[in-house]
């Protein structure tokens, strides 16, 4: 009587906490980073160089195991979360839900 | 004859690679994350929950030592890189320039 009553989480397996850091590829102009870099000396912060601004995307993912989770996130990145022409992504997958 | 000729890097000390991850505080609405979360099931990705989109800011920083670098970055975050009312930041400082 109870099977199926545990919600959609449980039929897939384990829960993973995922971080995708999306950054512009080297050589791609980063006006946001350039603006920060140009402004900081006027604001009293010297010694800051090579500022690059990217996105960080965090989510929880239910998957059968870690390999499946990594494969799904890689596919997700390639297809929807990044523009592979101008962006790189670094994927971090850890077991357990985010805090 | 040569002192002062090494550029502004050398009179401050060591070079650090800094990552600042800026995320919206818990409870603050994240429309960008919500849109991603709502769309993914239609695109064939189930099991993704709690999507939160933030910023990642990477830069190189010249400072006397690691403690000085961390203090400068914390000040920078508090004053310019985040809006402390709605955003949290996680700072990672490692020795050496970024790749």
XYZ file of C-alpha atoms in Angstrom:
198
model
C 0.000 0.000 0.000
C 2.885 2.330 0.704
C 5.040 1.882 -2.355
C 5.167 4.993 -4.427
C 4.223 7.130 -1.482
C 7.754 8.323 -0.707
C 7.829 10.998 -3.377
C 9.915 11.307 -6.488
C 13.244 11.626 -4.663
C 13.368 8.063 -3.510
C 12.941 6.240 -6.787
C 16.200 7.631 -8.171
C 18.667 7.027 -5.374
C 21.133 9.382 -3.745
C 21.118 13.123 -3.244
C 24.089 15.206 -4.383
C 25.002 18.826 -3.886
C 26.324 20.355 -7.101
C 28.311 23.515 -7.779
C 28.886 24.674 -11.341
C 31.285 27.583 -11.736
C 30.855 29.183 -15.137
C 33.648 31.488 -16.302
C 34.460 33.243 -19.542
C 37.140 31.468 -21.568
C 40.589 32.979 -21.642
C 40.790 35.661 -24.298
C 37.085 36.494 -24.129
C 36.603 40.122 -23.071
C 35.144 40.561 -19.586
C 33.846 44.154 -19.327
C 32.402 43.556 -15.847
C 35.768 42.354 -14.529
C 37.600 45.166 -16.322
C 35.324 47.757 -14.733
C 35.920 46.371 -11.244
C 39.680 46.294 -11.852
C 39.732 49.859 -13.134
C 37.653 51.174 -10.233
C 39.356 49.564 -7.258
C 42.523 51.720 -7.167
C 40.316 54.825 -6.936
C 38.515 53.214 -4.004
C 41.693 52.530 -2.075
C 42.383 48.950 -3.154
C 45.675 48.507 -4.951
C 47.268 45.303 -6.074
C 44.164 43.692 -7.598
C 44.734 42.270 -11.095
C 43.131 39.911 -13.604
C 39.586 40.318 -12.321
C 37.181 37.885 -14.002
C 33.497 37.686 -13.165
C 31.573 34.463 -13.722
C 28.474 32.695 -12.437
C 28.115 30.123 -9.721
C 25.140 27.797 -9.960
C 24.327 25.550 -6.993
C 21.630 22.897 -6.855
C 20.665 19.543 -5.386
C 20.495 16.590 -7.733
C 18.955 13.174 -7.231
C 20.801 10.434 -9.109
C 21.531 6.718 -8.881
C 25.199 7.208 -7.974
C 28.011 9.743 -8.224
C 29.032 8.742 -11.758
C 25.441 9.213 -12.966
C 25.251 12.565 -11.182
C 28.480 13.795 -12.798
C 27.349 12.646 -16.248
C 23.984 14.393 -15.882
C 25.583 17.639 -14.693
C 28.159 17.580 -17.518
C 25.352 17.163 -20.059
C 23.309 19.913 -18.376
C 26.294 22.289 -18.488
C 27.093 21.566 -22.088
C 23.501 22.017 -23.238
C 21.902 24.656 -21.035
C 23.987 26.210 -18.294
C 26.910 27.438 -20.376
C 27.651 28.736 -23.815
C 30.566 26.435 -24.721
C 31.775 28.855 -27.390
C 32.755 31.510 -24.866
C 32.406 29.853 -21.449
C 34.164 27.165 -19.436
C 32.654 25.350 -16.482
C 34.083 23.632 -13.439
C 31.793 21.062 -11.826
C 31.960 20.019 -8.172
C 29.694 17.185 -7.015
C 29.500 16.248 -3.329
C 27.260 13.731 -1.633
C 24.430 15.067 0.503
C 22.055 18.005 0.170
C 23.272 21.585 0.334
C 23.073 23.215 3.747
C 70.070 52.080 -9.585
C 67.672 49.217 -9.822
C 65.499 49.727 -6.812
C 62.000 50.664 -7.755
C 62.436 49.263 -11.220
C 60.684 45.964 -10.554
C 57.195 47.361 -10.858
C 54.483 47.791 -8.296
C 54.072 44.049 -7.650
C 57.329 43.614 -5.825
C 57.057 46.316 -3.209
C 54.021 44.663 -1.627
C 55.116 41.057 -1.258
C 53.339 37.879 -2.254
C 50.837 37.081 -4.958
C 47.556 35.365 -4.082
C 44.808 33.917 -6.197
C 41.393 34.844 -4.820
C 37.928 33.420 -5.440
C 34.875 35.197 -4.054
C 31.602 33.313 -4.431
C 28.673 35.682 -3.979
C 25.287 34.079 -3.349
C 21.880 35.381 -2.397
C 21.076 34.935 1.289
C 18.645 32.221 2.260
C 15.101 33.493 1.964
C 15.929 36.033 -0.726
C 14.000 35.261 -3.919
C 16.159 33.997 -6.793
C 14.106 34.355 -10.004
C 17.007 33.222 -12.186
C 17.395 30.002 -10.190
C 13.637 29.460 -10.115
C 13.422 29.803 -13.892
C 16.187 27.241 -14.419
C 14.529 24.849 -11.964
C 11.125 25.206 -13.620
C 12.528 24.696 -17.114
C 14.764 21.665 -16.638
C 12.051 18.989 -16.326
C 10.681 20.082 -19.734
C 14.175 19.708 -21.175
C 14.601 16.160 -19.937
C 16.415 16.798 -16.641
C 14.518 15.573 -13.619
C 15.716 15.505 -10.065
C 17.188 19.023 -9.945
C 16.082 21.061 -6.920
C 17.031 24.192 -4.975
C 18.742 25.958 -7.868
C 20.493 29.146 -6.747
C 22.467 31.371 -9.085
C 25.271 33.553 -7.766
C 28.439 35.236 -8.986
C 32.003 34.041 -8.881
C 34.697 36.702 -8.901
C 38.307 35.637 -9.389
C 41.357 37.865 -9.216
C 45.025 38.035 -8.322
C 45.990 40.073 -5.282
C 49.379 41.312 -4.171
C 49.713 41.503 -0.390
C 52.328 41.276 2.324
C 51.110 37.897 3.597
C 48.051 35.657 3.639
C 46.460 37.338 6.662
C 46.768 40.734 4.969
C 45.328 39.305 1.752
C 42.323 37.811 3.569
C 41.685 41.056 5.463
C 41.823 43.101 2.255
C 39.473 40.734 0.417
C 36.996 40.684 3.321
C 36.926 44.488 3.330
C 36.555 44.562 -0.465
C 33.630 42.118 -0.301
C 31.864 43.981 2.437
C 32.207 47.359 0.736
C 32.051 46.762 -3.006
C 31.653 43.214 -4.258
C 28.512 42.252 -2.362
C 25.358 43.804 -1.066
C 25.492 42.501 2.527
C 21.751 43.071 2.974
C 20.823 40.353 0.488
C 24.099 38.577 -0.354
C 26.570 36.271 1.364
C 30.123 35.686 0.217
C 32.574 32.845 0.597
C 36.230 33.808 0.178
C 38.981 31.414 -0.902
C 42.564 32.677 -0.911
C 45.388 30.511 -2.274
C 49.033 31.365 -2.752
C 50.268 31.916 -6.288
C 48.777 33.516 -9.380
C 45.738 32.077 -11.121
C 46.472 29.761 -14.043
